[in-house]
Amino acid sequence: MSDFNTIVQTVAVYLVPVLFAISLHEAAHGYAARYFGDPTASNEGRLSLNPIRHIDPFGTILLPLMLYFTIQVPFGYAKPVPVDFSRLRNPKKQMAWVAFAGPGANFAMGLGWMIAFVVLSVLPPTEMGMFFRKMAGAGVSVNAAMFVFNLIPVPPLDGGRIMTGLLPMQLARPYASIERYSLYVFGALVLLMYTGILNRVLLAAIEFVIGIFVTLVTPLTAILT
């Protein structure tokens, strides 16, 4: 029963941060693509902050929970927002910006959750306040994890697309072709995390990003405490 209660509490704390971290990540790609000339996501109704439009039952819900209870890092993914890179005004250059928009949204959300955590920490302790403080802490870790994971420079992750945009054309084409093996790449990354080979590096990077959040909110912390 205690294990079941732990699962329920974990789902309650992480559900909102995970849904919005993944949904806003995808929506940011669509907004950036539209800005640079590709209205595909907009035409298909994917420029929405409604999580229901972006949820993938396995990648958005089951996978983050499985990884949390095995490696304590809740990675996940949503239904990718459709982007037609050929419709961008400068496809090779601007695809990197479209790719970075998702992790950039996670960085902004992580900072927002950190601000909420600091504010909630100075309020009178109540059961509801403690719950929302845990949720804010979850929001910080989830978004830091997504920021780091998605910047791994391997297609189909955003970092891979950023790398493709930065490489000279003769290298960019073969590098981008790795994306056809997306399922295998993602599976290999999860396996490397599960076995601990990649986990240490990712956790160190996540802690570094959270440290940046802490540094950025230092003035607010000084004012409130």
Short mmCIF file of C-alpha atoms in Angstrom, two decimals:
data_model
loop_
_atom_site.label_atom_id
_atom_site.label_comp_id
_atom_site.label_asym_id
_atom_site.label_seq_id
_atom_site.Cartn_x
_atom_site.Cartn_y
_atom_site.Cartn_z
CA MET A 1 0.00 0.00 0.00
CA SER A 2 2.84 2.39 0.83
CA ASP A 3 4.34 1.80 -2.65
CA PHE A 4 0.97 2.57 -4.22
CA ASN A 5 0.67 5.77 -2.17
CA THR A 6 4.17 6.77 -3.26
CA ILE A 7 3.22 6.30 -6.91
CA VAL A 8 0.02 8.33 -6.50
CA GLN A 9 1.87 11.15 -4.73
CA THR A 10 4.60 11.18 -7.37
CA VAL A 11 2.05 11.32 -10.20
CA ALA A 12 0.18 14.15 -8.46
CA VAL A 13 3.37 16.19 -8.00
CA TYR A 14 4.86 15.58 -11.44
CA LEU A 15 1.76 15.47 -13.67
CA VAL A 16 1.28 19.20 -14.26
CA PRO A 17 5.02 20.02 -14.65
CA VAL A 18 5.56 17.12 -17.10
CA LEU A 19 2.47 17.90 -19.19
CA PHE A 20 3.31 21.57 -19.56
CA ALA A 21 7.05 21.04 -19.97
CA ILE A 22 6.45 18.73 -22.92
CA SER A 23 3.50 20.66 -24.39
CA LEU A 24 5.15 24.09 -24.29
CA HIS A 25 8.33 22.55 -25.67
CA GLU A 26 6.46 21.34 -28.75
CA ALA A 27 4.40 24.51 -29.13
CA ALA A 28 7.60 26.58 -29.05
CA HIS A 29 8.91 24.65 -32.07
CA GLY A 30 5.71 25.48 -33.93
CA TYR A 31 5.78 29.17 -33.04
CA ALA A 32 9.42 29.46 -34.09
CA ALA A 33 8.72 27.66 -37.38
CA ARG A 34 5.82 30.01 -38.14
CA TYR A 35 8.01 33.02 -37.35
CA PHE A 36 10.58 31.79 -39.89
CA GLY A 37 8.00 31.08 -42.58
CA ASP A 38 6.54 27.58 -42.05
CA PRO A 39 2.84 27.64 -41.03
CA THR A 40 2.45 23.83 -41.02
CA ALA A 41 1.96 23.50 -37.24
CA SER A 42 -0.42 26.45 -37.22
CA ASN A 43 -2.46 25.01 -40.09
CA GLU A 44 -2.77 21.69 -38.26
CA GLY A 45 -3.89 23.30 -35.00
CA ARG A 46 -0.75 22.40 -33.06
CA LEU A 47 0.09 25.95 -31.91
CA SER A 48 -1.76 25.32 -28.67
CA LEU A 49 -0.83 25.40 -25.01
CA ASN A 50 -3.48 22.74 -24.37
CA PRO A 51 -1.52 19.62 -23.27
CA ILE A 52 -4.18 17.31 -24.71
CA ARG A 53 -3.14 18.30 -28.24
CA HIS A 54 0.44 17.18 -27.59
CA ILE A 55 0.11 14.12 -25.33
CA ASP A 56 1.56 10.80 -26.43
CA PRO A 57 0.24 8.19 -23.96
CA PHE A 58 3.55 6.34 -23.77
CA GLY A 59 6.09 9.15 -24.18
CA THR A 60 4.27 11.76 -22.11
CA ILE A 61 2.96 9.66 -19.23
CA LEU A 62 4.29 6.09 -18.99
CA LEU A 63 7.92 6.64 -20.02
CA PRO A 64 8.59 9.56 -17.60
CA LEU A 65 7.13 7.52 -14.72
CA MET A 66 9.13 4.42 -15.67
CA LEU A 67 12.37 6.41 -15.87
CA TYR A 68 11.65 8.25 -12.63
CA PHE A 69 11.28 5.00 -10.70
CA THR A 70 14.37 3.44 -12.31
CA ILE A 71 16.94 6.23 -12.81
CA GLN A 72 15.14 9.08 -10.97
CA VAL A 73 15.18 11.30 -14.08
CA PRO A 74 11.71 11.74 -15.68
CA PHE A 75 12.49 12.13 -19.39
CA GLY A 76 9.69 11.96 -21.92
CA TYR A 77 8.38 13.22 -25.21
CA ALA A 78 5.17 14.39 -26.84
CA LYS A 79 3.73 14.06 -30.33
CA PRO A 80 6.21 16.04 -32.45
CA VAL A 81 4.91 19.30 -33.88
CA PRO A 82 5.03 19.05 -37.69
CA VAL A 83 7.67 21.31 -39.24
CA ASP A 84 8.38 21.52 -42.97
CA PHE A 85 11.94 22.82 -42.96
CA SER A 86 11.83 23.37 -46.72
CA ARG A 87 9.31 26.17 -46.17
CA LEU A 88 11.61 28.15 -43.88
CA ARG A 89 13.07 31.26 -45.49
CA ASN A 90 16.61 29.99 -44.80
CA PRO A 91 16.13 26.27 -44.04
CA LYS A 92 19.64 25.27 -43.01
CA LYS A 93 20.25 28.23 -40.71
CA GLN A 94 16.75 28.62 -39.30
CA MET A 95 16.16 24.94 -38.58
CA ALA A 96 18.69 25.33 -35.76
CA TRP A 97 16.65 28.16 -34.24
CA VAL A 98 13.42 26.18 -34.61
CA ALA A 99 15.10 23.22 -32.89
CA PHE A 100 16.47 25.38 -30.06
CA ALA A 101 13.04 26.93 -29.38
CA GLY A 102 11.88 23.78 -27.54
CA PRO A 103 14.78 23.51 -25.07
CA GLY A 104 14.71 27.31 -24.75
CA ALA A 105 11.07 27.08 -23.61
CA ASN A 106 12.09 24.44 -21.04
CA PHE A 107 14.83 26.71 -19.70
CA ALA A 108 12.33 29.57 -19.31
CA MET A 109 9.80 27.29 -17.60
CA GLY A 110 12.46 25.87 -15.30
CA LEU A 111 13.37 29.39 -14.22
CA GLY A 112 9.69 30.19 -13.70
CA TRP A 113 9.23 27.13 -11.49
CA MET A 114 12.35 28.10 -9.53
CA ILE A 115 10.87 31.53 -8.86
CA ALA A 116 7.65 29.85 -7.67
CA PHE A 117 9.70 27.53 -5.43
CA VAL A 118 11.47 30.48 -3.80
CA VAL A 119 8.19 32.34 -3.20
CA LEU A 120 6.46 29.26 -1.79
CA SER A 121 9.42 28.58 0.50
CA VAL A 122 8.84 31.80 2.46
CA LEU A 123 5.08 31.40 2.86
CA PRO A 124 3.62 29.98 6.09
CA PRO A 125 3.92 26.16 6.00
CA THR A 126 0.62 24.48 5.17
CA GLU A 127 -0.17 21.08 3.68
CA MET A 128 -1.32 22.69 0.43
CA GLY A 129 1.71 24.97 0.37
CA MET A 130 4.06 22.01 0.81
CA PHE A 131 2.35 20.21 -2.07
CA PHE A 132 2.78 23.14 -4.44
CA ARG A 133 6.36 23.61 -3.27
CA LYS A 134 7.07 19.97 -4.23
CA MET A 135 5.35 20.60 -7.56
CA ALA A 136 7.54 23.66 -8.18
CA GLY A 137 10.63 21.61 -7.35
CA ALA A 138 9.43 18.95 -9.79
CA GLY A 139 8.95 21.64 -12.43
CA VAL A 140 12.54 22.79 -11.96
CA SER A 141 13.99 19.28 -12.30
CA VAL A 142 11.71 18.20 -15.17
CA ASN A 143 12.49 21.25 -17.29
CA ALA A 144 16.21 21.13 -16.52
CA ALA A 145 16.19 17.45 -17.55
CA MET A 146 14.34 18.17 -20.78
CA PHE A 147 16.65 21.07 -21.58
CA VAL A 148 19.73 18.89 -21.16
CA PHE A 149 18.37 15.74 -22.79
CA ASN A 150 17.04 17.49 -25.89
CA LEU A 151 20.36 19.23 -26.47
CA ILE A 152 22.21 15.91 -26.88
CA PRO A 153 23.68 16.48 -30.37
CA VAL A 154 22.20 13.40 -32.05
CA PRO A 155 19.22 13.41 -34.47
CA PRO A 156 16.26 13.30 -33.97
CA LEU A 157 16.82 15.26 -30.75
CA ASP A 158 16.86 19.04 -30.99
CA GLY A 159 20.59 19.10 -30.35
CA GLY A 160 21.07 16.93 -33.44
CA ARG A 161 19.07 19.35 -35.58
CA ILE A 162 21.02 22.28 -34.16
CA MET A 163 24.23 20.45 -35.03
CA THR A 164 22.92 19.78 -38.54
CA GLY A 165 22.25 23.49 -38.98
CA LEU A 166 25.78 24.36 -37.86
CA LEU A 167 27.68 21.76 -39.91
CA PRO A 168 28.83 22.49 -43.48
CA MET A 169 26.42 21.10 -46.08
CA GLN A 170 28.62 18.13 -47.07
CA LEU A 171 28.53 16.93 -43.45
CA ALA A 172 25.04 18.13 -42.58
CA ARG A 173 23.25 15.84 -45.06
CA PRO A 174 24.74 12.52 -43.86
CA TYR A 175 24.45 13.64 -40.23
CA ALA A 176 20.75 14.50 -40.68
CA SER A 177 20.16 11.05 -42.24
CA ILE A 178 20.63 9.52 -38.77
CA GLU A 179 17.09 10.73 -38.05
CA ARG A 180 15.63 7.84 -40.08
CA TYR A 181 16.77 5.59 -37.23
CA SER A 182 14.99 7.67 -34.58
CA LEU A 183 13.45 4.76 -32.71
CA TYR A 184 16.78 2.99 -32.37
CA VAL A 185 18.60 6.17 -31.35
CA PHE A 186 16.06 6.93 -28.63
CA GLY A 187 16.10 3.34 -27.42
CA ALA A 188 19.89 3.38 -27.26
CA LEU A 189 19.87 6.61 -25.23
CA VAL A 190 17.35 5.21 -22.74
CA LEU A 191 19.45 2.04 -22.43
CA LEU A 192 22.62 4.06 -21.85
CA MET A 193 20.83 6.02 -19.13
CA TYR A 194 19.42 2.91 -17.52
CA THR A 195 22.82 1.22 -17.40
CA GLY A 196 24.39 4.38 -15.95
CA ILE A 197 26.82 4.96 -18.81
CA LEU A 198 25.16 8.21 -19.87
CA ASN A 199 23.35 8.90 -16.63
CA ARG A 200 26.25 10.45 -14.72
CA VAL A 201 26.96 12.98 -17.46
CA LEU A 202 23.31 13.94 -17.81
CA LEU A 203 22.76 14.27 -14.07
CA ALA A 204 25.85 16.47 -13.77
CA ALA A 205 24.57 18.66 -16.61
CA ILE A 206 21.09 18.85 -15.02
CA GLU A 207 22.60 19.91 -11.70
CA PHE A 208 24.61 22.57 -13.54
CA VAL A 209 21.45 23.97 -15.18
CA ILE A 210 19.61 23.98 -11.84
CA GLY A 211 22.60 25.83 -10.41
CA ILE A 212 22.09 28.48 -13.09
CA PHE A 213 18.43 28.80 -12.03
CA VAL A 214 19.51 29.20 -8.38
CA THR A 215 22.01 31.89 -9.35
CA LEU A 216 19.45 33.80 -11.43
CA VAL A 217 16.93 33.91 -8.56
CA THR A 218 19.52 34.87 -5.95
CA PRO A 219 18.35 38.55 -5.87
CA LEU A 220 14.74 37.42 -5.28
CA THR A 221 15.85 34.99 -2.58
CA ALA A 222 17.80 37.80 -0.86
CA ILE A 223 14.76 40.09 -0.92
CA LEU A 224 12.35 37.48 0.46
CA THR A 225 14.58 35.99 3.17
#
